[in-house]
Short mmCIF file of C-alpha atoms and ligand atoms in Angstrom, two decimals:
data_model
loop_
_atom_site.label_atom_id
_atom_site.label_comp_id
_atom_site.label_asym_id
_atom_site.label_seq_id
_atom_site.Cartn_x
_atom_site.Cartn_y
_atom_site.Cartn_z
CA MET A 1 -8.40 6.66 -12.35
CA LEU A 2 -8.32 3.21 -10.97
CA PRO A 3 -10.59 0.77 -12.56
CA PHE A 4 -13.88 0.38 -10.99
CA ILE A 5 -15.40 -2.95 -10.56
CA THR A 6 -18.19 -4.58 -8.64
CA ALA A 7 -17.82 -7.74 -6.21
CA THR A 8 -19.83 -10.59 -7.18
CA THR A 9 -18.73 -13.45 -4.72
CA TYR A 10 -16.93 -13.67 -1.42
CA LEU A 11 -14.68 -16.73 -1.73
CA THR A 12 -12.87 -16.75 1.52
CA ALA A 13 -10.88 -14.83 4.25
CA LEU A 14 -7.15 -14.55 4.09
CA ARG A 15 -6.51 -15.26 7.89
CA GLU A 16 -2.74 -14.56 7.53
CA GLY A 17 -3.46 -10.80 7.05
CA GLY A 18 -4.00 -8.88 10.32
CA SER A 19 -7.02 -6.75 8.44
CA LEU A 20 -8.77 -9.75 7.55
CA PRO A 21 -8.52 -9.15 3.65
CA GLY A 22 -10.99 -11.16 1.52
CA LEU A 23 -10.62 -13.37 -1.62
CA VAL A 24 -13.47 -11.66 -3.84
CA GLU A 25 -14.54 -12.28 -7.32
CA ALA A 26 -15.74 -9.47 -9.19
CA ASP A 27 -17.79 -8.63 -12.57
CA ASP A 28 -14.82 -8.39 -14.58
CA SER A 29 -14.47 -12.34 -13.88
CA GLY A 30 -11.22 -11.36 -11.91
CA THR A 31 -10.09 -12.50 -8.30
CA TYR A 32 -8.95 -9.87 -6.14
CA VAL A 33 -7.70 -9.55 -2.63
CA VAL A 34 -9.97 -6.87 -0.93
CA LYS A 35 -8.95 -4.63 1.86
CA PHE A 36 -12.00 -3.34 3.54
CA THR A 37 -12.65 0.33 4.66
CA GLY A 38 -14.38 -1.15 7.80
CA ALA A 39 -11.12 -2.82 8.78
CA GLY A 40 -9.46 -1.87 12.05
CA GLN A 41 -6.81 -0.22 10.21
CA GLY A 42 -9.32 2.44 8.88
CA THR A 43 -9.07 4.12 5.31
CA LYS A 44 -5.59 5.48 5.88
CA ALA A 45 -4.35 2.19 5.26
CA LEU A 46 -6.14 2.17 1.92
CA VAL A 47 -4.87 5.51 1.21
CA ALA A 48 -1.17 4.35 1.77
CA GLU A 49 -1.78 1.23 -0.44
CA ILE A 50 -2.67 3.56 -3.37
CA VAL A 51 -0.33 6.12 -2.90
CA VAL A 52 2.80 3.85 -2.30
CA GLY A 53 1.54 1.12 -4.66
CA GLU A 54 1.11 3.27 -7.53
CA LEU A 55 4.33 5.29 -6.88
CA GLY A 56 6.26 1.93 -6.93
CA ARG A 57 4.60 1.02 -10.12
CA ARG A 58 5.72 4.09 -11.79
CA LEU A 59 9.12 3.61 -10.50
CA GLY A 60 9.10 0.30 -12.09
CA ILE A 61 8.64 -1.93 -9.04
CA LYS A 62 6.20 -4.91 -9.70
CA VAL A 63 2.94 -4.35 -7.75
CA PRO A 64 -0.34 -6.20 -8.34
CA GLU A 65 -2.90 -4.11 -10.16
CA LEU A 66 -5.14 -2.10 -7.97
CA ALA A 67 -8.88 -1.29 -8.46
CA LEU A 68 -11.86 0.35 -6.66
CA ILE A 69 -14.47 -2.22 -5.87
CA ASP A 70 -18.05 -1.83 -4.91
CA ILE A 71 -19.23 -3.99 -2.10
CA ASP A 72 -22.91 -4.66 -1.73
CA LYS A 73 -24.48 -5.49 1.94
CA GLU A 74 -25.51 -9.03 0.47
CA LEU A 75 -21.89 -10.08 -0.18
CA GLY A 76 -21.18 -11.63 3.14
CA ARG A 77 -24.91 -12.95 3.56
CA ARG A 78 -23.88 -16.53 3.17
CA GLU A 79 -20.43 -16.37 5.20
CA PRO A 80 -20.78 -18.19 8.30
CA ASP A 81 -18.28 -16.24 10.18
CA GLU A 82 -19.60 -13.37 12.22
CA GLU A 83 -16.44 -11.38 12.16
CA VAL A 84 -16.41 -11.49 8.21
CA GLN A 85 -20.20 -10.82 8.00
CA ASP A 86 -19.68 -7.66 10.31
CA LEU A 87 -16.44 -6.47 8.22
CA VAL A 88 -18.57 -6.63 5.08
CA LYS A 89 -21.50 -4.96 6.49
CA ALA A 90 -19.28 -2.05 7.71
CA SER A 91 -17.67 -1.76 4.31
CA VAL A 92 -20.65 -1.41 2.04
CA GLY A 93 -19.69 0.80 -0.75
CA LEU A 94 -16.08 1.41 -2.26
CA ASN A 95 -13.29 -0.59 -1.24
CA LEU A 96 -9.62 -1.59 -2.46
CA ALA A 97 -9.21 -4.38 -4.71
CA ILE A 98 -5.53 -5.93 -5.43
CA ASP A 99 -5.06 -8.39 -8.35
CA PHE A 100 -4.83 -11.72 -6.62
CA LEU A 101 -1.41 -13.52 -7.87
CA PRO A 102 -2.72 -17.17 -8.03
CA GLY A 103 0.13 -19.62 -7.05
CA SER A 104 2.44 -16.98 -5.40
CA VAL A 105 4.29 -17.81 -2.53
CA GLY A 106 5.63 -15.59 0.46
CA TYR A 107 9.35 -14.38 -0.21
CA ASP A 108 12.02 -15.45 2.28
CA ARG A 109 15.71 -15.05 1.89
CA SER A 110 16.34 -18.50 0.52
CA PHE A 111 14.98 -17.48 -2.95
CA ASP A 112 17.09 -16.29 -5.70
CA ILE A 113 15.87 -12.97 -6.92
CA ASP A 114 16.92 -10.55 -9.70
CA PRO A 115 19.55 -8.22 -7.84
CA ALA A 116 18.12 -5.27 -10.18
CA ASP A 117 14.78 -5.76 -8.34
CA VAL A 118 16.16 -5.17 -4.79
CA ALA A 119 17.61 -1.83 -4.51
CA PRO A 120 14.47 0.14 -6.04
CA ILE A 121 12.35 -1.59 -3.34
CA VAL A 122 14.53 -0.68 -0.50
CA TRP A 123 14.79 3.00 -1.68
CA LEU A 124 11.13 3.05 -2.07
CA ASP A 125 10.54 1.74 1.40
CA ALA A 126 13.06 4.01 3.03
CA TYR A 127 11.36 7.16 1.01
CA VAL A 128 7.81 6.31 2.47
CA ALA A 129 9.06 4.89 5.83
CA ASN A 130 7.67 1.46 5.30
CA VAL A 131 8.05 -0.59 8.52
CA ASP A 132 6.41 -3.69 7.12
CA ARG A 133 9.04 -5.45 5.04
CA SER A 134 10.90 -7.54 7.85
CA ALA A 135 12.16 -11.10 7.79
CA ARG A 136 9.06 -12.05 9.89
CA ASN A 137 6.58 -10.50 7.47
CA THR A 138 8.23 -9.65 4.47
CA ASN A 139 5.24 -8.53 2.26
CA LEU A 140 6.88 -9.59 -0.89
CA LEU A 141 5.52 -12.43 -2.95
CA ILE A 142 7.33 -14.71 -5.67
CA TRP A 143 5.03 -15.16 -8.58
CA HIS A 144 6.36 -16.37 -11.87
CA ARG A 145 10.06 -16.30 -10.35
CA THR A 146 9.74 -12.81 -9.77
CA LEU A 147 9.36 -10.64 -6.76
CA TRP A 148 6.18 -8.49 -6.36
CA ALA A 149 5.55 -5.89 -3.68
CA ILE A 150 2.24 -6.09 -1.49
CA ASP A 151 1.01 -4.56 1.42
CA HIS A 152 1.73 -0.82 1.73
CA GLY A 153 -0.95 -0.13 4.24
CA ALA A 154 1.64 0.67 7.21
CA CYS A 155 3.55 3.56 5.24
CA LEU A 156 3.03 7.17 5.47
CA ARG A 157 2.66 7.02 9.24
CA PHE A 158 2.52 10.84 9.46
CA HIS A 159 -1.18 10.79 8.27
CA HIS A 160 -2.08 9.01 11.66
CA ALA A 161 -0.76 12.25 13.56
CA TRP A 162 -0.58 15.21 11.36
CA GLY A 163 2.29 17.53 12.56
CA SER A 164 5.40 18.93 11.15
CA PRO A 165 6.38 17.55 7.71
CA GLU A 166 10.13 18.37 8.81
CA ALA A 167 9.97 15.55 11.41
CA PHE A 168 8.72 13.05 8.91
CA ALA A 169 11.10 14.28 6.17
CA ARG A 170 14.33 13.92 8.31
CA SER A 171 13.48 10.58 10.24
CA PRO A 172 16.28 7.95 9.52
CA TYR A 173 15.16 4.47 8.19
CA ASN A 174 15.92 1.31 10.10
CA TYR A 175 17.53 -0.69 7.39
CA ALA A 176 18.51 -3.28 9.87
CA ASP A 177 14.96 -4.67 10.23
CA HIS A 178 14.51 -4.88 6.19
CA VAL A 179 14.34 -8.43 4.85
CA LEU A 180 16.30 -7.16 1.62
CA SER A 181 18.74 -5.02 3.74
CA GLY A 182 22.39 -5.81 2.50
CA ARG A 183 21.27 -7.03 -0.92
CA GLY A 184 21.03 -3.87 -2.75
CA ASN A 185 22.16 -0.25 -1.90
CA PRO A 186 19.52 2.42 -2.23
CA ARG A 187 22.14 5.03 -2.90
CA THR A 188 22.89 3.14 -6.34
CA VAL A 189 19.28 3.87 -7.71
CA HIS A 190 18.71 7.35 -5.84
CA ASP A 191 19.49 9.71 -8.55
CA ARG A 192 17.55 7.66 -11.06
CA LEU A 193 14.31 7.17 -8.99
CA SER A 194 14.37 10.62 -7.08
CA ALA A 195 14.43 12.32 -10.68
CA GLN A 196 11.26 10.71 -11.52
CA VAL A 197 9.18 11.75 -8.39
CA SER A 198 8.25 14.97 -9.60
CA GLU A 199 5.28 17.11 -7.89
CA GLN A 200 3.43 16.23 -11.12
CA LEU A 201 3.91 12.46 -10.43
CA LEU A 202 2.92 12.78 -6.66
CA ASP A 203 -0.31 14.52 -7.74
CA GLU A 204 -1.12 11.87 -10.28
CA VAL A 205 -0.84 9.16 -7.80
CA LEU A 206 -2.82 11.15 -5.25
CA GLU A 207 -5.62 11.78 -7.76
CA LEU A 208 -6.15 8.14 -7.73
CA VAL A 209 -7.36 8.12 -4.07
CA PRO A 210 -11.24 8.50 -3.51
CA ASP A 211 -11.89 11.78 -2.11
CA ASP A 212 -13.90 10.28 1.01
CA TRP A 213 -10.82 8.19 2.08
CA LEU A 214 -8.92 11.63 2.53
CA LEU A 215 -11.64 13.27 4.85
CA PRO A 216 -10.84 13.39 8.56
CA ASP A 217 -11.71 10.37 10.39
CA PRO A 218 -14.48 11.02 13.11
CA ASP A 219 -13.36 7.97 14.98
CA ARG A 220 -9.90 9.15 15.27
CA PRO A 221 -10.18 12.86 15.90
CA ASP A 222 -6.95 14.70 14.91
CA PRO A 223 -6.88 18.52 15.14
CA LYS A 224 -4.24 18.96 12.65
CA ALA A 225 -5.87 16.78 10.05
CA PRO A 226 -6.48 18.45 6.79
CA PRO A 227 -10.13 19.56 6.58
CA ASP A 228 -10.96 18.41 3.17
CA ALA A 229 -9.77 16.06 0.05
CA ALA A 230 -8.04 18.94 -1.66
CA ALA A 231 -6.13 20.01 1.67
CA ALA A 232 -5.35 16.50 2.19
CA ARG A 233 -3.70 15.92 -1.28
CA ALA A 234 -1.78 19.13 -0.85
CA ALA A 235 -0.50 17.99 2.51
CA TYR A 236 0.52 14.50 1.17
CA ARG A 237 2.36 16.22 -1.57
CA THR A 238 4.22 18.44 1.02
CA TYR A 239 5.33 15.64 3.23
CA LEU A 240 6.43 13.48 0.37
CA ALA A 241 8.43 16.08 -1.61
CA MET A 242 10.09 17.36 1.66
CA ARG A 243 11.18 13.93 2.58
CA LEU A 244 12.60 13.55 -0.97
CA ALA A 245 14.56 16.74 -0.50
CA ALA A 246 15.86 15.58 2.89
CA ALA A 247 17.33 12.19 1.41
CA GLU A 248 20.57 12.52 2.86
CA ARG A 249 19.07 12.01 6.29
CA TRP A 250 17.41 8.73 5.43
CA LEU A 251 19.78 7.03 2.76
CA PRO A 252 22.12 4.56 4.46
N1 ATP B 301 -2.29 -9.74 -4.71
C1 ATP B 301 -2.09 -10.97 -3.75
N2 ATP B 301 -1.82 -12.15 -4.40
C2 ATP B 301 -1.85 -13.34 -3.62
N3 ATP B 301 -1.70 -13.43 -2.41
C3 ATP B 301 -1.82 -12.27 -1.67
C4 ATP B 301 -1.91 -10.83 -2.46
N4 ATP B 301 -2.28 -9.90 -1.58
C5 ATP B 301 -2.23 -10.51 -0.36
N5 ATP B 301 -1.62 -11.93 -0.34
C6 ATP B 301 -1.72 -12.81 0.63
O1 ATP B 301 -2.63 -12.34 1.86
C7 ATP B 301 -1.87 -12.02 3.08
C8 ATP B 301 -2.18 -11.00 3.54
O2 ATP B 301 -2.24 -9.76 2.93
P1 ATP B 301 -1.58 -8.35 3.39
O3 ATP B 301 -0.24 -8.65 3.91
O4 ATP B 301 -1.67 -7.34 2.35
O5 ATP B 301 -2.75 -8.17 4.38
P2 ATP B 301 -2.50 -7.31 5.91
O6 ATP B 301 -4.00 -7.32 6.40
O7 ATP B 301 -2.28 -5.90 5.56
O8 ATP B 301 -1.65 -7.89 6.66
P3 ATP B 301 -0.52 -7.73 7.72
O9 ATP B 301 -0.88 -8.79 8.81
O10 ATP B 301 0.82 -7.95 7.01
O11 ATP B 301 -0.57 -6.33 8.16
C9 ATP B 301 -0.18 -11.89 2.33
O12 ATP B 301 0.66 -12.20 3.34
C10 ATP B 301 -0.42 -13.02 1.13
O13 ATP B 301 -0.20 -14.13 1.76
MG1 MG B 302 1.09 -8.24 5.27
#
């Protein structure tokens, strides 16, 4: 299970993020970046954060610790910004907390990084079809001189329109748009990483997602969406296992 914490103070909005994440203090005295269930991106973005972030962690990629955070309706009360107030009100209950890395800076290609960190990130992004690691928006942080991966909410796009897992499994990856492209070849780590992605490992990361976030979204009807949490976990496992088996279609 992911750790469970309770928000105590809303510190500030992180306006550079499209989903208006908040910097929040919690009852464990930690400071977290909170991604809200009430944001326009919906709970699917949070599912992708957990599944891809925790998969990455198990493959040795540095990802800030994740936790589930309880948000009370009073949390945004003193926030002058109405947009923030509305977002907090729409997000009462469980949300996703990401350990805040103080003093980190956004990565760009001028930073020296450990070449060993590169290929696993490119491999993971190609595997889960991450379109959000471009030079414009790298979603990589430098913290203590090392590379950390954040923002996996746009991965696993198949869950926005459930259909045939084959199409997702066989779709090529656009390496040209990846900020680390040319710096590390995913083929060099494919045998090692793909051997680790067992059905058991996929089940383990899917278990970390709260059931409620896996239910069909009433605001975005999808006739092919899995009807309940168990069916959803089985569907994610099928899509991800099939894409792994079709690696020759998406490796460079
Ligand atoms: N764990 C963290 N530690 C420090 N800063 C962070 C952390 N997570 C996010 N940030 C900062 O907040 C910004 C927004 O976060 P993130 O990219 O996850 O949000 P988003 O709403 O999904 O953004 P996007 O506009 O890229 O979709 C990041 O670019 C980064 O500057
Ligand atoms: Mg981002």
